[in-house]
Amino acid sequence: QRNPENGFLMHKEAVLGFNAKRIGDIYRDADRPEDAAASYARAREFYRQALALVEAESDEYAAYQEDLNQVPTGE
């Protein structure tokens, strides 16, 4: 699957991270903070896995890192 924002072919882990973040946002909006925190934790883990699959100096790495930075940490 290609990311429509940047045209990069997305790794499965990045797609899963994106989806887990969206689920966390839904839980957050539904006032279910524990479920949101769990979904955000899964999103962070998926994005870390995606980062491990690409070259550290690549544009894809920068895009995945930016996506990871958008996931709330709950801290």
PDB file of N, CA, C and O in Angstrom:
ATOM      1  N   GLN A   1       0.850  -1.170   0.000  1.00  0.00           N
ATOM      2  CA  GLN A   1       0.000   0.000   0.000  1.00  0.00           C
ATOM      3  C   GLN A   1       0.894   1.231   0.000  1.00  0.00           C
ATOM      4  O   GLN A   1       1.893   1.283   0.695  1.00  0.00           O
ATOM      5  N   ARG A   2       0.512   2.215  -0.796  1.00  0.00           N
ATOM      6  CA  ARG A   2       1.276   3.457  -0.856  1.00  0.00           C
ATOM      7  C   ARG A   2       0.644   4.513   0.041  1.00  0.00           C
ATOM      8  O   ARG A   2      -0.566   4.632   0.108  1.00  0.00           O
ATOM      9  N   ASN A   3       1.504   5.272   0.700  1.00  0.00           N
ATOM     10  CA  ASN A   3       1.055   6.392   1.502  1.00  0.00           C
ATOM     11  C   ASN A   3       0.685   7.516   0.545  1.00  0.00           C
ATOM     12  O   ASN A   3       1.530   7.993  -0.207  1.00  0.00           O
ATOM     13  N   PRO A   4      -0.568   7.964   0.559  1.00  0.00           N
ATOM     14  CA  PRO A   4      -0.976   8.997  -0.390  1.00  0.00           C
ATOM     15  C   PRO A   4      -0.323  10.347  -0.137  1.00  0.00           C
ATOM     16  O   PRO A   4      -0.252  11.186  -1.031  1.00  0.00           O
ATOM     17  N   GLU A   5       0.185  10.564   1.057  1.00  0.00           N
ATOM     18  CA  GLU A   5       0.816  11.852   1.381  1.00  0.00           C
ATOM     19  C   GLU A   5       2.215  11.989   0.798  1.00  0.00           C
ATOM     20  O   GLU A   5       2.628  13.073   0.428  1.00  0.00           O
ATOM     21  N   ASN A   6       2.968  10.864   0.762  1.00  0.00           N
ATOM     22  CA  ASN A   6       4.354  10.968   0.303  1.00  0.00           C
ATOM     23  C   ASN A   6       4.700   9.987  -0.816  1.00  0.00           C
ATOM     24  O   ASN A   6       5.805  10.027  -1.332  1.00  0.00           O
ATOM     25  N   GLY A   7       3.794   9.087  -1.158  1.00  0.00           N
ATOM     26  CA  GLY A   7       4.025   8.146  -2.243  1.00  0.00           C
ATOM     27  C   GLY A   7       4.883   6.949  -1.891  1.00  0.00           C
ATOM     28  O   GLY A   7       5.134   6.100  -2.736  1.00  0.00           O
ATOM     29  N   PHE A   8       5.330   6.834  -0.635  1.00  0.00           N
ATOM     30  CA  PHE A   8       6.170   5.711  -0.232  1.00  0.00           C
ATOM     31  C   PHE A   8       5.340   4.438  -0.120  1.00  0.00           C
ATOM     32  O   PHE A   8       4.193   4.469   0.322  1.00  0.00           O
ATOM     33  N   LEU A   9       5.943   3.333  -0.516  1.00  0.00           N
ATOM     34  CA  LEU A   9       5.349   2.029  -0.282  1.00  0.00           C
ATOM     35  C   LEU A   9       5.486   1.746   1.214  1.00  0.00           C
ATOM     36  O   LEU A   9       6.590   1.756   1.758  1.00  0.00           O
ATOM     37  N   MET A  10       4.364   1.549   1.880  1.00  0.00           N
ATOM     38  CA  MET A  10       4.381   1.392   3.335  1.00  0.00           C
ATOM     39  C   MET A  10       4.572  -0.070   3.732  1.00  0.00           C
ATOM     40  O   MET A  10       3.948  -0.954   3.150  1.00  0.00           O
ATOM     41  N   HIS A  11       5.407  -0.288   4.719  1.00  0.00           N
ATOM     42  CA  HIS A  11       5.542  -1.615   5.294  1.00  0.00           C
ATOM     43  C   HIS A  11       4.282  -1.934   6.092  1.00  0.00           C
ATOM     44  O   HIS A  11       3.618  -1.036   6.623  1.00  0.00           O
ATOM     45  N   LYS A  12       3.984  -3.210   6.195  1.00  0.00           N
ATOM     46  CA  LYS A  12       2.805  -3.669   6.934  1.00  0.00           C
ATOM     47  C   LYS A  12       2.814  -3.110   8.353  1.00  0.00           C
ATOM     48  O   LYS A  12       1.769  -2.684   8.870  1.00  0.00           O
ATOM     49  N   GLU A  13       3.969  -3.055   8.983  1.00  0.00           N
ATOM     50  CA  GLU A  13       4.070  -2.575  10.361  1.00  0.00           C
ATOM     51  C   GLU A  13       3.652  -1.109  10.477  1.00  0.00           C
ATOM     52  O   GLU A  13       3.029  -0.708  11.467  1.00  0.00           O
ATOM     53  N   ALA A  14       3.978  -0.308   9.459  1.00  0.00           N
ATOM     54  CA  ALA A  14       3.578   1.101   9.476  1.00  0.00           C
ATOM     55  C   ALA A  14       2.070   1.237   9.327  1.00  0.00           C
ATOM     56  O   ALA A  14       1.442   2.081   9.965  1.00  0.00           O
ATOM     57  N   VAL A  15       1.470   0.398   8.491  1.00  0.00           N
ATOM     58  CA  VAL A  15       0.013   0.421   8.331  1.00  0.00           C
ATOM     59  C   VAL A  15      -0.655   0.021   9.648  1.00  0.00           C
ATOM     60  O   VAL A  15      -1.623   0.656  10.084  1.00  0.00           O
ATOM     61  N   LEU A  16      -0.121  -1.014  10.292  1.00  0.00           N
ATOM     62  CA  LEU A  16      -0.673  -1.433  11.579  1.00  0.00           C
ATOM     63  C   LEU A  16      -0.514  -0.341  12.630  1.00  0.00           C
ATOM     64  O   LEU A  16      -1.413  -0.116  13.452  1.00  0.00           O
ATOM     65  N   GLY A  17       0.609   0.353  12.612  1.00  0.00           N
ATOM     66  CA  GLY A  17       0.812   1.464  13.540  1.00  0.00           C
ATOM     67  C   GLY A  17      -0.181   2.583  13.305  1.00  0.00           C
ATOM     68  O   GLY A  17      -0.748   3.142  14.249  1.00  0.00           O
ATOM     69  N   PHE A  18      -0.396   2.905  12.046  1.00  0.00           N
ATOM     70  CA  PHE A  18      -1.363   3.945  11.682  1.00  0.00           C
ATOM     71  C   PHE A  18      -2.756   3.569  12.183  1.00  0.00           C
ATOM     72  O   PHE A  18      -3.463   4.382  12.787  1.00  0.00           O
ATOM     73  N   ASN A  19      -3.137   2.320  11.945  1.00  0.00           N
ATOM     74  CA  ASN A  19      -4.465   1.866  12.369  1.00  0.00           C
ATOM     75  C   ASN A  19      -4.593   1.838  13.891  1.00  0.00           C
ATOM     76  O   ASN A  19      -5.633   2.230  14.438  1.00  0.00           O
ATOM     77  N   ALA A  20      -3.560   1.399  14.592  1.00  0.00           N
ATOM     78  CA  ALA A  20      -3.606   1.366  16.058  1.00  0.00           C
ATOM     79  C   ALA A  20      -3.720   2.780  16.625  1.00  0.00           C
ATOM     80  O   ALA A  20      -4.435   2.999  17.614  1.00  0.00           O
ATOM     81  N   LYS A  21      -3.054   3.744  16.009  1.00  0.00           N
ATOM     82  CA  LYS A  21      -3.176   5.125  16.458  1.00  0.00           C
ATOM     83  C   LYS A  21      -4.602   5.624  16.248  1.00  0.00           C
ATOM     84  O   LYS A  21      -5.177   6.275  17.121  1.00  0.00           O
ATOM     85  N   ARG A  22      -5.180   5.326  15.097  1.00  0.00           N
ATOM     86  CA  ARG A  22      -6.560   5.757  14.832  1.00  0.00           C
ATOM     87  C   ARG A  22      -7.534   5.143  15.839  1.00  0.00           C
ATOM     88  O   ARG A  22      -8.456   5.815  16.311  1.00  0.00           O
ATOM     89  N   ILE A  23      -7.330   3.882  16.171  1.00  0.00           N
ATOM     90  CA  ILE A  23      -8.172   3.229  17.174  1.00  0.00           C
ATOM     91  C   ILE A  23      -7.987   3.912  18.524  1.00  0.00           C
ATOM     92  O   ILE A  23      -8.952   4.165  19.255  1.00  0.00           O
ATOM     93  N   GLY A  24      -6.743   4.239  18.862  1.00  0.00           N
ATOM     94  CA  GLY A  24      -6.482   4.968  20.101  1.00  0.00           C
ATOM     95  C   GLY A  24      -7.193   6.307  20.127  1.00  0.00           C
ATOM     96  O   GLY A  24      -7.742   6.716  21.159  1.00  0.00           O
ATOM     97  N   ASP A  25      -7.196   7.000  19.000  1.00  0.00           N
ATOM     98  CA  ASP A  25      -7.903   8.280  18.919  1.00  0.00           C
ATOM     99  C   ASP A  25      -9.403   8.099  19.153  1.00  0.00           C
ATOM    100  O   ASP A  25     -10.040   8.916  19.828  1.00  0.00           O
ATOM    101  N   ILE A  26      -9.967   7.027  18.605  1.00  0.00           N
ATOM    102  CA  ILE A  26     -11.396   6.747  18.804  1.00  0.00           C
ATOM    103  C   ILE A  26     -11.673   6.483  20.282  1.00  0.00           C
ATOM    104  O   ILE A  26     -12.629   7.021  20.855  1.00  0.00           O
ATOM    105  N   TYR A  27     -10.835   5.666  20.906  1.00  0.00           N
ATOM    106  CA  TYR A  27     -11.000   5.406  22.345  1.00  0.00           C
ATOM    107  C   TYR A  27     -10.849   6.694  23.153  1.00  0.00           C
ATOM    108  O   TYR A  27     -11.609   6.930  24.096  1.00  0.00           O
ATOM    109  N   ARG A  28      -9.874   7.519  22.801  1.00  0.00           N
ATOM    110  CA  ARG A  28      -9.676   8.791  23.501  1.00  0.00           C
ATOM    111  C   ARG A  28     -10.943   9.642  23.416  1.00  0.00           C
ATOM    112  O   ARG A  28     -11.416  10.170  24.421  1.00  0.00           O
ATOM    113  N   ASP A  29     -11.491   9.742  22.211  1.00  0.00           N
ATOM    114  CA  ASP A  29     -12.690  10.556  22.004  1.00  0.00           C
ATOM    115  C   ASP A  29     -13.913   9.967  22.701  1.00  0.00           C
ATOM    116  O   ASP A  29     -14.853  10.695  23.015  1.00  0.00           O
ATOM    117  N   ALA A  30     -13.897   8.661  22.934  1.00  0.00           N
ATOM    118  CA  ALA A  30     -14.998   7.991  23.628  1.00  0.00           C
ATOM    119  C   ALA A  30     -14.786   7.979  25.143  1.00  0.00           C
ATOM    120  O   ALA A  30     -15.527   7.314  25.867  1.00  0.00           O
ATOM    121  N   ASP A  31     -13.777   8.723  25.608  1.00  0.00           N
ATOM    122  CA  ASP A  31     -13.452   8.816  27.034  1.00  0.00           C
ATOM    123  C   ASP A  31     -13.126   7.447  27.635  1.00  0.00           C
ATOM    124  O   ASP A  31     -13.632   7.076  28.696  1.00  0.00           O
ATOM    125  N   ARG A  32     -12.304   6.708  26.904  1.00  0.00           N
ATOM    126  CA  ARG A  32     -11.815   5.408  27.374  1.00  0.00           C
ATOM    127  C   ARG A  32     -10.288   5.460  27.398  1.00  0.00           C
ATOM    128  O   ARG A  32      -9.605   4.879  26.563  1.00  0.00           O
ATOM    129  N   PRO A  33      -9.729   6.188  28.369  1.00  0.00           N
ATOM    130  CA  PRO A  33      -8.285   6.442  28.367  1.00  0.00           C
ATOM    131  C   PRO A  33      -7.410   5.196  28.489  1.00  0.00           C
ATOM    132  O   PRO A  33      -6.317   5.164  27.911  1.00  0.00           O
ATOM    133  N   GLU A  34      -7.864   4.185  29.217  1.00  0.00           N
ATOM    134  CA  GLU A  34      -7.046   2.978  29.354  1.00  0.00           C
ATOM    135  C   GLU A  34      -6.921   2.249  28.016  1.00  0.00           C
ATOM    136  O   GLU A  34      -5.840   1.781  27.644  1.00  0.00           O
ATOM    137  N   ASP A  35      -8.043   2.152  27.308  1.00  0.00           N
ATOM    138  CA  ASP A  35      -8.016   1.512  25.994  1.00  0.00           C
ATOM    139  C   ASP A  35      -7.198   2.338  24.999  1.00  0.00           C
ATOM    140  O   ASP A  35      -6.469   1.786  24.182  1.00  0.00           O
ATOM    141  N   ALA A  36      -7.323   3.656  25.094  1.00  0.00           N
ATOM    142  CA  ALA A  36      -6.543   4.533  24.211  1.00  0.00           C
ATOM    143  C   ALA A  36      -5.057   4.331  24.462  1.00  0.00           C
ATOM    144  O   ALA A  36      -4.268   4.192  23.515  1.00  0.00           O
ATOM    145  N   ALA A  37      -4.660   4.298  25.727  1.00  0.00           N
ATOM    146  CA  ALA A  37      -3.246   4.123  26.064  1.00  0.00           C
ATOM    147  C   ALA A  37      -2.711   2.799  25.520  1.00  0.00           C
ATOM    148  O   ALA A  37      -1.588   2.737  25.003  1.00  0.00           O
ATOM    149  N   ALA A  38      -3.509   1.739  25.621  1.00  0.00           N
ATOM    150  CA  ALA A  38      -3.078   0.438  25.108  1.00  0.00           C
ATOM    151  C   ALA A  38      -2.923   0.475  23.589  1.00  0.00           C
ATOM    152  O   ALA A  38      -1.949  -0.071  23.048  1.00  0.00           O
ATOM    153  N   SER A  39      -3.851   1.112  22.898  1.00  0.00           N
ATOM    154  CA  SER A  39      -3.753   1.213  21.435  1.00  0.00           C
ATOM    155  C   SER A  39      -2.555   2.060  21.019  1.00  0.00           C
ATOM    156  O   SER A  39      -1.853   1.729  20.067  1.00  0.00           O
ATOM    157  N   TYR A  40      -2.322   3.145  21.733  1.00  0.00           N
ATOM    158  CA  TYR A  40      -1.157   3.985  21.419  1.00  0.00           C
ATOM    159  C   TYR A  40       0.146   3.228  21.663  1.00  0.00           C
ATOM    160  O   TYR A  40       1.103   3.359  20.890  1.00  0.00           O
ATOM    161  N   ALA A  41       0.191   2.407  22.708  1.00  0.00           N
ATOM    162  CA  ALA A  41       1.393   1.609  22.960  1.00  0.00           C
ATOM    163  C   ALA A  41       1.641   0.630  21.813  1.00  0.00           C
ATOM    164  O   ALA A  41       2.783   0.447  21.373  1.00  0.00           O
ATOM    165  N   ARG A  42       0.572   0.009  21.319  1.00  0.00           N
ATOM    166  CA  ARG A  42       0.714  -0.896  20.165  1.00  0.00           C
ATOM    167  C   ARG A  42       1.177  -0.115  18.941  1.00  0.00           C
ATOM    168  O   ARG A  42       2.034  -0.591  18.186  1.00  0.00           O
ATOM    169  N   ALA A  43       0.635   1.060  18.743  1.00  0.00           N
ATOM    170  CA  ALA A  43       1.040   1.875  17.591  1.00  0.00           C
ATOM    171  C   ALA A  43       2.527   2.200  17.657  1.00  0.00           C
ATOM    172  O   ALA A  43       3.240   2.082  16.654  1.00  0.00           O
ATOM    173  N   ARG A  44       2.994   2.591  18.838  1.00  0.00           N
ATOM    174  CA  ARG A  44       4.427   2.909  18.970  1.00  0.00           C
ATOM    175  C   ARG A  44       5.294   1.696  18.655  1.00  0.00           C
ATOM    176  O   ARG A  44       6.317   1.807  17.984  1.00  0.00           O
ATOM    177  N   GLU A  45       4.876   0.526  19.135  1.00  0.00           N
ATOM    178  CA  GLU A  45       5.653  -0.692  18.868  1.00  0.00           C
ATOM    179  C   GLU A  45       5.666  -1.020  17.379  1.00  0.00           C
ATOM    180  O   GLU A  45       6.710  -1.356  16.825  1.00  0.00           O
ATOM    181  N   PHE A  46       4.527  -0.914  16.719  1.00  0.00           N
ATOM    182  CA  PHE A  46       4.494  -1.173  15.276  1.00  0.00           C
ATOM    183  C   PHE A  46       5.390  -0.191  14.523  1.00  0.00           C
ATOM    184  O   PHE A  46       6.115  -0.586  13.609  1.00  0.00           O
ATOM    185  N   TYR A  47       5.350   1.073  14.885  1.00  0.00           N
ATOM    186  CA  TYR A  47       6.201   2.053  14.202  1.00  0.00           C
ATOM    187  C   TYR A  47       7.679   1.773  14.463  1.00  0.00           C
ATOM    188  O   TYR A  47       8.510   1.936  13.569  1.00  0.00           O
ATOM    189  N   ARG A  48       8.026   1.328  15.669  1.00  0.00           N
ATOM    190  CA  ARG A  48       9.431   0.972  15.945  1.00  0.00           C
ATOM    191  C   ARG A  48       9.862  -0.205  15.074  1.00  0.00           C
ATOM    192  O   ARG A  48      10.990  -0.246  14.586  1.00  0.00           O
ATOM    193  N   GLN A  49       8.963  -1.156  14.865  1.00  0.00           N
ATOM    194  CA  GLN A  49       9.269  -2.278  13.985  1.00  0.00           C
ATOM    195  C   GLN A  49       9.459  -1.792  12.551  1.00  0.00           C
ATOM    196  O   GLN A  49      10.371  -2.250  11.857  1.00  0.00           O
ATOM    197  N   ALA A  50       8.615  -0.871  12.111  1.00  0.00           N
ATOM    198  CA  ALA A  50       8.744  -0.328  10.757  1.00  0.00           C
ATOM    199  C   ALA A  50      10.071   0.411  10.604  1.00  0.00           C
ATOM    200  O   ALA A  50      10.737   0.289   9.569  1.00  0.00           O
ATOM    201  N   LEU A  51      10.460   1.154  11.618  1.00  0.00           N
ATOM    202  CA  LEU A  51      11.735   1.881  11.557  1.00  0.00           C
ATOM    203  C   LEU A  51      12.917   0.923  11.403  1.00  0.00           C
ATOM    204  O   LEU A  51      13.884   1.240  10.711  1.00  0.00           O
ATOM    205  N   ALA A  52      12.817  -0.248  12.020  1.00  0.00           N
ATOM    206  CA  ALA A  52      13.896  -1.228  11.945  1.00  0.00           C
ATOM    207  C   ALA A  52      14.025  -1.841  10.550  1.00  0.00           C
ATOM    208  O   ALA A  52      15.070  -2.425  10.232  1.00  0.00           O
ATOM    209  N   LEU A  53      13.008  -1.675   9.720  1.00  0.00           N
ATOM    210  CA  LEU A  53      13.016  -2.285   8.389  1.00  0.00           C
ATOM    211  C   LEU A  53      13.592  -1.388   7.295  1.00  0.00           C
ATOM    212  O   LEU A  53      13.783  -1.855   6.171  1.00  0.00           O
ATOM    213  N   VAL A  54      13.846  -0.132   7.609  1.00  0.00           N
ATOM    214  CA  VAL A  54      14.317   0.804   6.587  1.00  0.00           C
ATOM    215  C   VAL A  54      15.653   1.408   6.997  1.00  0.00           C
ATOM    216  O   VAL A  54      16.029   1.391   8.168  1.00  0.00           O
ATOM    217  N   GLU A  55      16.357   1.936   6.008  1.00  0.00           N
ATOM    218  CA  GLU A  55      17.654   2.574   6.268  1.00  0.00           C
ATOM    219  C   GLU A  55      17.466   3.818   7.130  1.00  0.00           C
ATOM    220  O   GLU A  55      16.562   4.628   6.888  1.00  0.00           O
ATOM    221  N   ALA A  56      18.344   3.989   8.099  1.00  0.00           N
ATOM    222  CA  ALA A  56      18.213   5.080   9.062  1.00  0.00           C
ATOM    223  C   ALA A  56      18.275   6.466   8.427  1.00  0.00           C
ATOM    224  O   ALA A  56      17.698   7.410   8.957  1.00  0.00           O
ATOM    225  N   GLU A  57      18.940   6.611   7.325  1.00  0.00           N
ATOM    226  CA  GLU A  57      19.085   7.924   6.686  1.00  0.00           C
ATOM    227  C   GLU A  57      18.097   8.133   5.539  1.00  0.00           C
ATOM    228  O   GLU A  57      18.209   9.108   4.806  1.00  0.00           O
ATOM    229  N   SER A  58      17.127   7.242   5.410  1.00  0.00           N
ATOM    230  CA  SER A  58      16.211   7.317   4.267  1.00  0.00           C
ATOM    231  C   SER A  58      15.026   8.241   4.544  1.00  0.00           C
ATOM    232  O   SER A  58      14.710   8.553   5.693  1.00  0.00           O
ATOM    233  N   ASP A  59      14.375   8.635   3.465  1.00  0.00           N
ATOM    234  CA  ASP A  59      13.164   9.434   3.584  1.00  0.00           C
ATOM    235  C   ASP A  59      12.052   8.634   4.257  1.00  0.00           C
ATOM    236  O   ASP A  59      11.241   9.189   5.007  1.00  0.00           O
ATOM    237  N   GLU A  60      12.006   7.330   4.008  1.00  0.00           N
ATOM    238  CA  GLU A  60      11.004   6.479   4.637  1.00  0.00           C
ATOM    239  C   GLU A  60      11.187   6.474   6.157  1.00  0.00           C
ATOM    240  O   GLU A  60      10.207   6.554   6.901  1.00  0.00           O
ATOM    241  N   TYR A  61      12.445   6.392   6.588  1.00  0.00           N
ATOM    242  CA  TYR A  61      12.722   6.410   8.027  1.00  0.00           C
ATOM    243  C   TYR A  61      12.213   7.705   8.645  1.00  0.00           C
ATOM    244  O   TYR A  61      11.546   7.700   9.680  1.00  0.00           O
ATOM    245  N   ALA A  62      12.497   8.809   7.991  1.00  0.00           N
ATOM    246  CA  ALA A  62      12.042  10.111   8.487  1.00  0.00           C
ATOM    247  C   ALA A  62      10.521  10.170   8.550  1.00  0.00           C
ATOM    248  O   ALA A  62       9.955  10.703   9.519  1.00  0.00           O
ATOM    249  N   ALA A  63       9.843   9.614   7.552  1.00  0.00           N
ATOM    250  CA  ALA A  63       8.381   9.619   7.540  1.00  0.00           C
ATOM    251  C   ALA A  63       7.832   8.755   8.675  1.00  0.00           C
ATOM    252  O   ALA A  63       6.892   9.166   9.374  1.00  0.00           O
ATOM    253  N   TYR A  64       8.407   7.563   8.875  1.00  0.00           N
ATOM    254  CA  TYR A  64       7.946   6.695   9.958  1.00  0.00           C
ATOM    255  C   TYR A  64       8.224   7.341  11.313  1.00  0.00           C
ATOM    256  O   TYR A  64       7.414   7.248  12.233  1.00  0.00           O
ATOM    257  N   GLN A  65       9.364   7.994  11.437  1.00  0.00           N
ATOM    258  CA  GLN A  65       9.701   8.654  12.697  1.00  0.00           C
ATOM    259  C   GLN A  65       8.720   9.789  12.981  1.00  0.00           C
ATOM    260  O   GLN A  65       8.274   9.965  14.119  1.00  0.00           O
ATOM    261  N   GLU A  66       8.366  10.524  11.957  1.00  0.00           N
ATOM    262  CA  GLU A  66       7.382  11.596  12.123  1.00  0.00           C
ATOM    263  C   GLU A  66       6.030  11.024  12.549  1.00  0.00           C
ATOM    264  O   GLU A  66       5.373  11.573  13.447  1.00  0.00           O
ATOM    265  N   ASP A  67       5.630   9.919  11.935  1.00  0.00           N
ATOM    266  CA  ASP A  67       4.380   9.265  12.326  1.00  0.00           C
ATOM    267  C   ASP A  67       4.447   8.802  13.776  1.00  0.00           C
ATOM    268  O   ASP A  67       3.489   8.983  14.541  1.00  0.00           O
ATOM    269  N   LEU A  68       5.566   8.212  14.170  1.00  0.00           N
ATOM    270  CA  LEU A  68       5.743   7.758  15.546  1.00  0.00           C
ATOM    271  C   LEU A  68       5.648   8.935  16.516  1.00  0.00           C
ATOM    272  O   LEU A  68       5.016   8.837  17.569  1.00  0.00           O
ATOM    273  N   ASN A  69       6.223  10.061  16.146  1.00  0.00           N
ATOM    274  CA  ASN A  69       6.183  11.235  17.002  1.00  0.00           C
ATOM    275  C   ASN A  69       4.778  11.775  17.204  1.00  0.00           C
ATOM    276  O   ASN A  69       4.522  12.487  18.179  1.00  0.00           O
ATOM    277  N   GLN A  70       3.849  11.436  16.300  1.00  0.00           N
ATOM    278  CA  GLN A  70       2.470  11.900  16.398  1.00  0.00           C
ATOM    279  C   GLN A  70       1.605  11.039  17.334  1.00  0.00           C
ATOM    280  O   GLN A  70       0.490  11.419  17.658  1.00  0.00           O
ATOM    281  N   VAL A  71       2.161   9.897  17.770  1.00  0.00           N
ATOM    282  CA  VAL A  71       1.406   9.007  18.660  1.00  0.00           C
ATOM    283  C   VAL A  71       1.527   9.512  20.095  1.00  0.00           C
ATOM    284  O   VAL A  71       2.634   9.657  20.603  1.00  0.00           O
ATOM    285  N   PRO A  72       0.412   9.823  20.753  1.00  0.00           N
ATOM    286  CA  PRO A  72       0.469  10.294  22.134  1.00  0.00           C
ATOM    287  C   PRO A  72       1.170   9.263  23.034  1.00  0.00           C
ATOM    288  O   PRO A  72       1.015   8.058  22.860  1.00  0.00           O
ATOM    289  N   THR A  73       1.924   9.788  23.978  1.00  0.00           N
ATOM    290  CA  THR A  73       2.650   8.906  24.893  1.00  0.00           C
ATOM    291  C   THR A  73       1.940   8.730  26.224  1.00  0.00           C
ATOM    292  O   THR A  73       2.257   7.815  26.963  1.00  0.00           O
ATOM    293  N   GLY A  74       1.020   9.626  26.548  1.00  0.00           N
ATOM    294  CA  GLY A  74       0.315   9.521  27.806  1.00  0.00           C
ATOM    295  C   GLY A  74       1.130   9.990  28.991  1.00  0.00           C
ATOM    296  O   GLY A  74       0.752   9.802  30.135  1.00  0.00           O
ATOM    297  N   GLU A  75       2.252  10.606  28.714  1.00  0.00           N
ATOM    298  CA  GLU A  75       3.122  11.094  29.806  1.00  0.00           C
ATOM    299  C   GLU A  75       2.875  12.543  30.092  1.00  0.00           C
ATOM    300  O   GLU A  75       2.396  13.293  29.336  1.00  0.00           O
TER     301      GLU A  75
END
